[in-house]
Short mmCIF file of C-alpha atoms and ligand atoms in Angstrom, two decimals:
data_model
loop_
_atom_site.label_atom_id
_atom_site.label_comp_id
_atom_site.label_asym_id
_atom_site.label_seq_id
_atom_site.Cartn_x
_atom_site.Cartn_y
_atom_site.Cartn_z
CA UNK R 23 -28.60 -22.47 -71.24
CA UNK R 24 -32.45 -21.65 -71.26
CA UNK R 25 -31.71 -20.07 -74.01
CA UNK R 26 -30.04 -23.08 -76.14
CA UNK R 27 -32.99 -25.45 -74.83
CA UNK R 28 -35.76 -22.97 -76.72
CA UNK R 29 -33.95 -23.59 -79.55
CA UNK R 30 -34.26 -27.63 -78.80
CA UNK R 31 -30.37 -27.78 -78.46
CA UNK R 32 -28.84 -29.80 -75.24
CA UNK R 33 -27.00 -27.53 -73.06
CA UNK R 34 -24.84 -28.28 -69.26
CA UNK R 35 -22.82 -26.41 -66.81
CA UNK R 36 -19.55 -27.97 -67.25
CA UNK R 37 -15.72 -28.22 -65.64
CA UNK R 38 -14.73 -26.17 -62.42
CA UNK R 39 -18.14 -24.12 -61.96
CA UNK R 40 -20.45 -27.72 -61.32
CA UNK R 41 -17.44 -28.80 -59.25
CA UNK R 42 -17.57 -24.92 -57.39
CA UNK R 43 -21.45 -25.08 -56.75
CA UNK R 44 -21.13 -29.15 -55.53
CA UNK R 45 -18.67 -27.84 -52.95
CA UNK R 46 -21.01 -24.87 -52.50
CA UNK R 47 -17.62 -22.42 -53.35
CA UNK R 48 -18.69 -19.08 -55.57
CA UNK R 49 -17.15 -20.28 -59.38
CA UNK R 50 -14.46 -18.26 -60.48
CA UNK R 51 -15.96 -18.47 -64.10
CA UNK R 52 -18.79 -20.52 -65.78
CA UNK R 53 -18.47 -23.20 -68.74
CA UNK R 54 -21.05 -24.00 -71.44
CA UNK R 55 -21.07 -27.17 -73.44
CA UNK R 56 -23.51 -27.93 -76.07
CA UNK R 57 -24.19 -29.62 -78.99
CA UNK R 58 -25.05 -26.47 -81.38
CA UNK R 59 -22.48 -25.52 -83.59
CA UNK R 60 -20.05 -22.49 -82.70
CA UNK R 61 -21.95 -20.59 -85.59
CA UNK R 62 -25.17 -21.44 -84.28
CA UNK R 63 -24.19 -20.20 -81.04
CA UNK R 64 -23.08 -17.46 -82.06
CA UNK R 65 -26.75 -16.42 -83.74
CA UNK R 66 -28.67 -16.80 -81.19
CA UNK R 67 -26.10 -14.32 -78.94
CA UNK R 68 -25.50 -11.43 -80.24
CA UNK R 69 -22.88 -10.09 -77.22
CA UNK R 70 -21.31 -12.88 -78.03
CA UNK R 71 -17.31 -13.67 -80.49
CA UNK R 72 -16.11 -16.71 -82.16
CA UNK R 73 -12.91 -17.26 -80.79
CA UNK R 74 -9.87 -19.92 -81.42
CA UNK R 75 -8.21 -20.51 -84.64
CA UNK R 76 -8.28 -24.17 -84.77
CA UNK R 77 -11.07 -25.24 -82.38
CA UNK R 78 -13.83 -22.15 -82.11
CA UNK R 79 -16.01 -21.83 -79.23
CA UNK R 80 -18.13 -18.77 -78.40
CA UNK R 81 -17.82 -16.36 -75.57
CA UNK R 82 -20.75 -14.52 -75.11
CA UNK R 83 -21.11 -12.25 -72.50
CA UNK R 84 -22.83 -11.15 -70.02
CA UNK R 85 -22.30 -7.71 -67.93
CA UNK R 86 -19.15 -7.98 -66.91
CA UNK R 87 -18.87 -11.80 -67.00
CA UNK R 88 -17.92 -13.75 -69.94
CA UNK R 89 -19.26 -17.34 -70.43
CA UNK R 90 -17.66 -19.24 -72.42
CA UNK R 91 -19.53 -22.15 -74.86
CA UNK R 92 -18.08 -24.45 -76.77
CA UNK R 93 -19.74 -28.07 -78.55
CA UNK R 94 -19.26 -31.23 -77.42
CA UNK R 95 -16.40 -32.56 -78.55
CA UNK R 96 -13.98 -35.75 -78.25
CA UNK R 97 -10.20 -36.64 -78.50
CA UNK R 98 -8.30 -36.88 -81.71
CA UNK R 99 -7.69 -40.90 -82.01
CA UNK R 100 -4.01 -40.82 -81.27
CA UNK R 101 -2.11 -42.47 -84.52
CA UNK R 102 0.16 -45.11 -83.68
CA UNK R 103 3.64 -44.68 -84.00
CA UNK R 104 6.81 -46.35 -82.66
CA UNK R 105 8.21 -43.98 -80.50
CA UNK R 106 5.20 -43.85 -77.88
CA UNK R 107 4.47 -40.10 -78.13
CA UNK R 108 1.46 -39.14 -76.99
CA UNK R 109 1.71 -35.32 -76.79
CA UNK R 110 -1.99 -33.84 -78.63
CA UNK R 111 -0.94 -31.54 -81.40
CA UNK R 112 -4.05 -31.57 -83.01
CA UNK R 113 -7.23 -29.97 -82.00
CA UNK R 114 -10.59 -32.32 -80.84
CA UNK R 115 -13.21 -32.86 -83.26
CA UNK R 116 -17.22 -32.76 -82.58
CA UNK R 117 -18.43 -35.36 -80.19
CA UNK R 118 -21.02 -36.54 -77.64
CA UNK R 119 -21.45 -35.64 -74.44
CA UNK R 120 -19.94 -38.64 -72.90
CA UNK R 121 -16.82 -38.03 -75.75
CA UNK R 122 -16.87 -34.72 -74.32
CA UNK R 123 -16.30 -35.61 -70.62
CA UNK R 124 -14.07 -38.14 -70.89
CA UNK R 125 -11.74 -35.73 -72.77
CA UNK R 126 -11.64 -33.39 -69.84
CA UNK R 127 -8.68 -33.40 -67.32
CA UNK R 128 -10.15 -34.57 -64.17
CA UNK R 129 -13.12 -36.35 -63.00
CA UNK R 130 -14.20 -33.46 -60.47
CA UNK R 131 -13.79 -31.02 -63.68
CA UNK R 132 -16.08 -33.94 -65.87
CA UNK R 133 -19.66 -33.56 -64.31
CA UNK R 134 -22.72 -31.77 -66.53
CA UNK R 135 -24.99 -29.80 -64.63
CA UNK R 136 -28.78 -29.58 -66.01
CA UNK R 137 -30.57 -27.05 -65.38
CA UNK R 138 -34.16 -28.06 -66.42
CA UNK R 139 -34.37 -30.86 -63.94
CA UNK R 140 -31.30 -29.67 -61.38
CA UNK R 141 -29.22 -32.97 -62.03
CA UNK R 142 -26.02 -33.84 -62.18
CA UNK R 143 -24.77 -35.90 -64.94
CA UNK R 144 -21.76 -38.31 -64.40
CA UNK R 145 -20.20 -40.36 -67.05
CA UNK R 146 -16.46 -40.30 -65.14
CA UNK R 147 -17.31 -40.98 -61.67
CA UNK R 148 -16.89 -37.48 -60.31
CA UNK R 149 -19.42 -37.59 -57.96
CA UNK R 150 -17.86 -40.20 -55.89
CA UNK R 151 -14.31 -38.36 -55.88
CA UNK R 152 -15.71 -34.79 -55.27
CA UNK R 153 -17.23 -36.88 -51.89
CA UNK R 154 -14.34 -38.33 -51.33
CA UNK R 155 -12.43 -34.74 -51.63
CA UNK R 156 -10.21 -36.43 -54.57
CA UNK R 157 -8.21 -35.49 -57.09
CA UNK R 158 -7.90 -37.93 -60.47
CA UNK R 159 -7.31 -37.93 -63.60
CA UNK R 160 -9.95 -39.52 -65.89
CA UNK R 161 -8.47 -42.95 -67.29
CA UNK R 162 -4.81 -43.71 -66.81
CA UNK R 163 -2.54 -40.83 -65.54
CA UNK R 164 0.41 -41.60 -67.56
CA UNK R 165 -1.67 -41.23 -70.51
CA UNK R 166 -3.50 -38.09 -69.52
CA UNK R 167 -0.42 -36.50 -68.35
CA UNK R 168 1.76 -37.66 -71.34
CA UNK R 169 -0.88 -36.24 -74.00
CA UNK R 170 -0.94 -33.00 -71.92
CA UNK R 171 2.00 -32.30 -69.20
CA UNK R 172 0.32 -29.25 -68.46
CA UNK R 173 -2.56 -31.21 -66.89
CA UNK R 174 0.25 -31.88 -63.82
CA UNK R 175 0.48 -28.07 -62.93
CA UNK R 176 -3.51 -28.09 -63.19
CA UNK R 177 -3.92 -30.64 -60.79
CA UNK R 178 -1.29 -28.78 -58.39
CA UNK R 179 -3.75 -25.69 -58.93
CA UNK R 180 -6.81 -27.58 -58.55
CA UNK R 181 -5.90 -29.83 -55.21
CA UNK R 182 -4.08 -26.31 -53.92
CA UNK R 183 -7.38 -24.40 -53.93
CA UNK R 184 -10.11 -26.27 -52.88
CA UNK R 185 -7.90 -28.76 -50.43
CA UNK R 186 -8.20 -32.13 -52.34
CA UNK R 187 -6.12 -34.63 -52.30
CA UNK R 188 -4.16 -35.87 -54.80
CA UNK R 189 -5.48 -39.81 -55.55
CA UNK R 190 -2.29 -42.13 -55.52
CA UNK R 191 -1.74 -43.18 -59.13
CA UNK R 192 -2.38 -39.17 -60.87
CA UNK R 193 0.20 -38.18 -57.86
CA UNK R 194 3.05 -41.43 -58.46
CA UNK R 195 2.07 -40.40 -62.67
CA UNK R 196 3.27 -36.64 -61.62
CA UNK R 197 6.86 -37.94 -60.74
CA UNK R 198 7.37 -40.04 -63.02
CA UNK R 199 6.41 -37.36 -66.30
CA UNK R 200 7.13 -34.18 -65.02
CA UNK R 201 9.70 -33.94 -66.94
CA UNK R 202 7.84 -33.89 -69.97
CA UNK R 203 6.87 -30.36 -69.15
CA UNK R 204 9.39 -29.14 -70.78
CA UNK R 205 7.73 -30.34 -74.07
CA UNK R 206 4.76 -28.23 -73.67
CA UNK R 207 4.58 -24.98 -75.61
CA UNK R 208 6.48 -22.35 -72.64
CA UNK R 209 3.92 -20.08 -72.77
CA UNK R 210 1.39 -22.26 -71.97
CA UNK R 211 3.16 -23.16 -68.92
CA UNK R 212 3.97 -19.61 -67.99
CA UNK R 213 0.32 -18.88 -68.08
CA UNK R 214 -0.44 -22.39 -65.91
CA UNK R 215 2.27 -21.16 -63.21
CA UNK R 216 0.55 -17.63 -63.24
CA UNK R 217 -3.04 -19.48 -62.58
CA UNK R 218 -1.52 -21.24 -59.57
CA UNK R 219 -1.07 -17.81 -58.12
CA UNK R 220 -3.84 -15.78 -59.25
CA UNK R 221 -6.85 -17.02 -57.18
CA UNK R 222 -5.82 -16.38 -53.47
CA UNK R 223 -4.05 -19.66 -52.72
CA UNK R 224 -0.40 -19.38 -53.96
CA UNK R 225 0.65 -20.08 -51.16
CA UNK R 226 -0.57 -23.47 -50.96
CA UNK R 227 -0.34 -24.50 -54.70
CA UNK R 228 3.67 -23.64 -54.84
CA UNK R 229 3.64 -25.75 -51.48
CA UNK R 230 2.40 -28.46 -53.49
CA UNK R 231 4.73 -27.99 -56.55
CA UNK R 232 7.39 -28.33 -54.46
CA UNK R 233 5.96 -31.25 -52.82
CA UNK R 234 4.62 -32.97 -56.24
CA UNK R 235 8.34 -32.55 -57.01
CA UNK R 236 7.28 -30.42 -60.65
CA UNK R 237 9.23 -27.66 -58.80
CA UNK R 238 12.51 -28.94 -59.52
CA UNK R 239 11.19 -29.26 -62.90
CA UNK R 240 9.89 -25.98 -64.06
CA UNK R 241 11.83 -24.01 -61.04
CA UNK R 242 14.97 -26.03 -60.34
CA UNK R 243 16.55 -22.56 -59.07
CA UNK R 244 14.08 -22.23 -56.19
CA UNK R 245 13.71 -26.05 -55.25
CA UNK R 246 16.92 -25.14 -53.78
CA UNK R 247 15.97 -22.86 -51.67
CA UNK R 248 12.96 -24.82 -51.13
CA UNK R 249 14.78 -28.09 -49.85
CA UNK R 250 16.88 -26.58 -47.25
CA UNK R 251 14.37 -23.79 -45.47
CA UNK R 252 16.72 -21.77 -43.81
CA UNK R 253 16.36 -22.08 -39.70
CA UNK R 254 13.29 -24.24 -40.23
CA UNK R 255 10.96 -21.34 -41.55
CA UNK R 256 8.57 -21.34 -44.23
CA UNK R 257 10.97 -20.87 -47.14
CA UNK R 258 8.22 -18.24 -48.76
CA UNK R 259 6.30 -16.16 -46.49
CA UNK R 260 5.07 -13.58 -48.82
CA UNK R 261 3.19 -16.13 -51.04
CA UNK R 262 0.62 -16.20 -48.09
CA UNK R 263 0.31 -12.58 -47.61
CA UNK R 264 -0.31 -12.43 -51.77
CA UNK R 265 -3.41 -14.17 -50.97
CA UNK R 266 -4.72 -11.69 -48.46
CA UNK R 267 -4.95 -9.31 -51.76
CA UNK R 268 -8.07 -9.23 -52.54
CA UNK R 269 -9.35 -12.07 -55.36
CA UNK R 270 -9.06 -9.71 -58.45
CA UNK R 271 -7.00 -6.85 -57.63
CA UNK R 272 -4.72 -6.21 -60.96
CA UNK R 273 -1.49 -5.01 -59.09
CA UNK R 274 -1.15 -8.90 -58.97
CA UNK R 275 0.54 -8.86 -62.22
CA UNK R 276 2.98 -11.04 -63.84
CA UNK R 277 6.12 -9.33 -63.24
CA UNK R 278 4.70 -8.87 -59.10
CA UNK R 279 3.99 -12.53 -58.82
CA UNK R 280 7.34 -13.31 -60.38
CA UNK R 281 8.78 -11.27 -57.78
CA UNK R 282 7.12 -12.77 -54.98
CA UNK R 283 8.10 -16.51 -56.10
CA UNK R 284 11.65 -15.40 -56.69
CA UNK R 285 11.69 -13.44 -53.72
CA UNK R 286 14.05 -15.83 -51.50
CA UNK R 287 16.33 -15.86 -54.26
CA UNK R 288 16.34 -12.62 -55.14
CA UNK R 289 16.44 -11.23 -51.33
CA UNK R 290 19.30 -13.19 -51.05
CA UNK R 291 21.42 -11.61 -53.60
CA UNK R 292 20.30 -8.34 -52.12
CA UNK R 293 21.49 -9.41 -48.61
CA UNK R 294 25.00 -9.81 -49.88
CA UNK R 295 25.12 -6.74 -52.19
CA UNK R 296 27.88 -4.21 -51.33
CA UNK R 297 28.04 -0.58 -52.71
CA UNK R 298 28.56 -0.21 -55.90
CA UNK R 299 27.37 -3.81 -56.98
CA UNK R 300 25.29 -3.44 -59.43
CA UNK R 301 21.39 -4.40 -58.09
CA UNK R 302 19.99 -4.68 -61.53
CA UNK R 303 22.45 -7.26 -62.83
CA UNK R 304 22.11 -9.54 -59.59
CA UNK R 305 18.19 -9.62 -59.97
CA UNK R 306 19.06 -10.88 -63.54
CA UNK R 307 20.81 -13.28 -62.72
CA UNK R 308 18.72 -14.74 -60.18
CA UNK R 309 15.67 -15.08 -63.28
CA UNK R 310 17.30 -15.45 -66.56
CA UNK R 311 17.23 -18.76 -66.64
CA UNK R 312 13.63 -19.16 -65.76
CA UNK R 313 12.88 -16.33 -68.34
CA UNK R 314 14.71 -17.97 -70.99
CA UNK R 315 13.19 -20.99 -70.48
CA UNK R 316 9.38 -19.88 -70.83
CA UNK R 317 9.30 -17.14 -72.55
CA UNK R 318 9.26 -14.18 -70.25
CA UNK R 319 8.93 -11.20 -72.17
CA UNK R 320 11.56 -8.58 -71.75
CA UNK R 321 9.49 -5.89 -70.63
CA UNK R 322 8.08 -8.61 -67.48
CA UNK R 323 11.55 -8.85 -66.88
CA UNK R 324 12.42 -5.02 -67.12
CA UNK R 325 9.51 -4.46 -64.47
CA UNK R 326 10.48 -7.00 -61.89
CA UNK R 327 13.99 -5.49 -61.78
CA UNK R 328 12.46 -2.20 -61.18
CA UNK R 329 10.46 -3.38 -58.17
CA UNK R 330 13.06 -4.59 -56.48
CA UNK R 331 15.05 -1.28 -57.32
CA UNK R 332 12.50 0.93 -55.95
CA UNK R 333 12.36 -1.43 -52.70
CA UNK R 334 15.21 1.08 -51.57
CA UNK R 335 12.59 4.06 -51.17
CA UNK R 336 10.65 1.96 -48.51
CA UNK R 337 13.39 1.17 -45.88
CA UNK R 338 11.28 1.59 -42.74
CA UNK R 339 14.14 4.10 -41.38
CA UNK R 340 14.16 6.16 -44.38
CA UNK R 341 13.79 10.16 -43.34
CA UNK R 342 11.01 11.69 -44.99
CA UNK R 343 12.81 14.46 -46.94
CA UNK R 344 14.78 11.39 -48.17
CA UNK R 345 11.69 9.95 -49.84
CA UNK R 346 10.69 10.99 -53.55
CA UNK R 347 7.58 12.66 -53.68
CA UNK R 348 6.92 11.96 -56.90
CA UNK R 349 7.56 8.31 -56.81
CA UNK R 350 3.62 7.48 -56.32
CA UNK R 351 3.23 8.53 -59.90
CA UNK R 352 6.18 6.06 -61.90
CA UNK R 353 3.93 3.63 -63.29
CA UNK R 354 5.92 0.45 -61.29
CA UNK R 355 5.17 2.56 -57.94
CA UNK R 356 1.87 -0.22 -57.49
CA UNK R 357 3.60 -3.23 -57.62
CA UNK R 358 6.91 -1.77 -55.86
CA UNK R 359 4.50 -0.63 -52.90
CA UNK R 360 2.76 -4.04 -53.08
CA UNK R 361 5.58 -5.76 -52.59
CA UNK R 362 6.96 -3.78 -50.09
CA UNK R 363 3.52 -4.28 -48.41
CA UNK R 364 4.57 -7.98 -48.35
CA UNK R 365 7.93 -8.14 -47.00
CA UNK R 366 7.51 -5.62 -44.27
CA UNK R 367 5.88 -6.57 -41.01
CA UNK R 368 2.81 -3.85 -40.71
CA UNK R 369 2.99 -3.88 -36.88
CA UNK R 370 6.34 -2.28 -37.08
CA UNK R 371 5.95 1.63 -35.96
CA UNK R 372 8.48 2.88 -38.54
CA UNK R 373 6.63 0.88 -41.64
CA UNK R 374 3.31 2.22 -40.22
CA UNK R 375 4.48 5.47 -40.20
CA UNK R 376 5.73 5.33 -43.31
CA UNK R 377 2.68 3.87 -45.03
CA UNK R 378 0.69 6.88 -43.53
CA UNK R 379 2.86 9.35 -45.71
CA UNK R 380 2.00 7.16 -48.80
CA UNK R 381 -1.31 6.88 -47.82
CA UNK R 382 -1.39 10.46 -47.87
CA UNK R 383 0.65 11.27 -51.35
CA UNK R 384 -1.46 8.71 -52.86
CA UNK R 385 -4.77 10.39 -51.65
CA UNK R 386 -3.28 13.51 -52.92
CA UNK R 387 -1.58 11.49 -55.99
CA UNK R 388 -3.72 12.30 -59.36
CA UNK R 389 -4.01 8.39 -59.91
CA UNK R 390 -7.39 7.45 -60.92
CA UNK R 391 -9.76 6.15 -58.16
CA UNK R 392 -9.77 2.54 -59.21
CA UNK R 393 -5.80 2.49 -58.39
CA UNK R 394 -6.53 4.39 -55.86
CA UNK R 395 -8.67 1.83 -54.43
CA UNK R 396 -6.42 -0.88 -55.57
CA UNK R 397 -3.68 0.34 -53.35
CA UNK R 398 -5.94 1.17 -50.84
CA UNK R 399 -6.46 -2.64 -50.31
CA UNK R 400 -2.91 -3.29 -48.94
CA UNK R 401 -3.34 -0.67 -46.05
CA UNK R 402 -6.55 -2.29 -44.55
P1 LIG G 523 -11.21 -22.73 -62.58
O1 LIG G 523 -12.11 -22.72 -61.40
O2 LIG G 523 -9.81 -22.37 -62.25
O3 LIG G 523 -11.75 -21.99 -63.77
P2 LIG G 523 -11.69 -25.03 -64.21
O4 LIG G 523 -11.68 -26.49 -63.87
O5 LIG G 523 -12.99 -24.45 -64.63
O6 LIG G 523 -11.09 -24.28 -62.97
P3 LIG G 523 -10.68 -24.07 -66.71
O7 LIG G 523 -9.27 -23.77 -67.10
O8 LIG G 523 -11.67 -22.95 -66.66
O9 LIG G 523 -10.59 -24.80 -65.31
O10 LIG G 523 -11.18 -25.20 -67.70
C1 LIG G 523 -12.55 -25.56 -67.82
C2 LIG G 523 -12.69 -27.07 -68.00
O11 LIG G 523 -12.08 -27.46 -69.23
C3 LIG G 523 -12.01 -27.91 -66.94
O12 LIG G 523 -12.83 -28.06 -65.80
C4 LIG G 523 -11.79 -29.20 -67.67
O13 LIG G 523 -12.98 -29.96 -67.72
C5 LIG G 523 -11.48 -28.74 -69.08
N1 LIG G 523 -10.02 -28.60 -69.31
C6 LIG G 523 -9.29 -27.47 -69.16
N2 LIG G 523 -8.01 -27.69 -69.46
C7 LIG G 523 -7.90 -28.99 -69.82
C8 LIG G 523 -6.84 -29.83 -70.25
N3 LIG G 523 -5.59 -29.35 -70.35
N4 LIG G 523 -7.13 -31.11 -70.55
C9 LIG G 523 -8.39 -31.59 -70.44
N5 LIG G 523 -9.42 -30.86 -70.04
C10 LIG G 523 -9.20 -29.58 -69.73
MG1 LIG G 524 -13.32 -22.46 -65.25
#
């Protein structure tokens, strides 16, 4: 930013980081906007890469952070047209900076930050709903949400991790369009579900996508399971032990935070197998559908079926000239042993015991250190 001001361009902290700081949280990644071109940008940085076909913003990094900068820019006037669709399919063009934050999602996620004099600048009333611990979109919800369904999963995400509330209208706007998720390019939505699990509170962000009711839209397998907790209980206890991984360990992978969504489901089906059922075809079953429907490559699918396979090898009461040695260096052993990590209680003597001959072949394992240290995280 100091930087982009010596070369007499304007230049703000913008989106989650300013909210972050406000609520004096660490920022999970910092945002840029300016009013210098992308090509500009890009001169005066030289660590730094154009990116995005249709809209091009600048990443330029920084050690091993990336900041990403893009130019203020405003929504594409929406042509009219009978049928009332409002879904964006074309990119934003250059704006001002009050263009530029009223185009953003929500008004915590709308406030500049200036660093030459320290202030904040507010054109959407974000101040007043970051005090007021608030969650809304900027202008009218249906509109916002209809333009961009995803928007509904980010304010799930959003309200999950810093504990906001969700104001009354965006949340009543959430019912009523959820639906039209299923108009938003799938792998966009695959990648939005990921985020709600990524950043140490899945637990309480699939809480609240069951609550917001987009479960039964994007998951209508689980909201099942999810509506009728069996005895009471949580219906998903290892989402909350996910979190105790640390922030960005990368065993949390796709295909491991599949599993630990689906895990009800899938344990289910495993409850009820008898010998000679065929394991790999029940797991299937349970997640086709929710493959199919966003995209899930094959091979995400391939590796979730194999760590629930290789769940067999950590029965607490398995003998240990039963267990494979060599296990520890099948590239799916990570996420199998993660997940195993999460199902099974750690105060039990046999799964202690157990994890100490792991913890011993994977010491001895020729896995680099940083797995090492990876998997070293779950025994802590
Ligand atoms: P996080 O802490 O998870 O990074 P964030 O709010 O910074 O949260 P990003 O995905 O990094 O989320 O997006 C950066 C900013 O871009 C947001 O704060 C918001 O202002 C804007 N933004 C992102 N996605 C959308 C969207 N779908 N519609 C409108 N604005 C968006
Ligand atoms: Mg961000």
């Amino acid at each position: 930013m100091y930087r982009l001001h010596r070369n007499h361009y304007r230049a703000y902290m913008v989106g989650g980081a300013v909210r972050d700081l406000l609520l004096k949280r660490t920022p999970k990644d910092y945002d840029v906007v300016t009013d210098a071109r992308p090509n500009k940008v890009k001169k005066l940085f030289r660590n730094s890469y154009l990116i995005g076909r249709r809209f091009r913003l600048v990443h330029v990094r920084f050690k091993d952070k990336v900041i990403e900068v893009s130019t203020f820019r405003k929504m594409p006037q929406v042509e009219d047209n009978a049928t009332g669709d409002l879904l964006l399919r074309r990119e934003n063009t250059f704006g001002t900076p009050e263009e530029d934050a009223i185009r953003r999602d929500f008004t915590i996620n709308g406030l500049f930050y200036d660093i030459r004099d320290f202030s904040v600048i507010d054109y959407v009333g974000g101040l007043a709903d970051v005090r007021k611990r608030m969650v809304r979109t900027i202008g009218d919800p249906s509109i916002r949400f209809r333009e961009d369904p995803c928007r509904m999963i980010r304010a799930v995400r959003v309200a999950a991790r810093i504990r906001f509330r969700i104001e009354n209208d965006t949340w009543l706007a959430m019912g009523e369009y959820r639906n039209d998720l299923l108009r938003c390019a799938p792998a966009r939505v695959l990648e939005e579900i990921y985020h709600l699990m990524k950043y140490g509170s899945a637990e309480a962000s699939i809480r609240l996508l069951h609550r917001s009711k987009l479960m039964e839209t994007l998951i209508p397998e689980l909201a099942e399971f999810w509506n009728h907790p069996q005895d009471g209980n949580s219906p998903n206890t290892l989402l909350g032990r996910l979190d105790e991984l640390q922030p960005g360990n990368p065993l949390r992978t796709p295909p491991l935070m599949l599993a630990v969504v689906f895990y009800p489901l899938i344990n289910h089906q495993m409850q009820s197998l008898k010998p000679g059922d065929d394991l790999r075809a029940r797991v299937e079953k349970c997640i086709l559908p929710f493959t199919q429907r966003f995209h899930v490559p094959r091979r995400h699918l391939d590796r979730l079926t194999q760590i629930f396979i290789a769940q067999r090898w950590f029965q607490p009461d398995r003998k240990t000239r039963k267990r494979s040695k060599s296990l520890v260096n099948r590239s799916f052993f990570g996420e199998s042993f993660v997940l195993a990590n999460l199902r099974l209680n750690r105060d039990e003597p046999l799964w202690r015991e157990q994890c100490n001959f792991w913890k011993d072949r994977i010491l001895r394992s020729d896995i680099s250190d940083s797995e090492k240290r990876n998997l070293a995280d779950l025994m802590n």
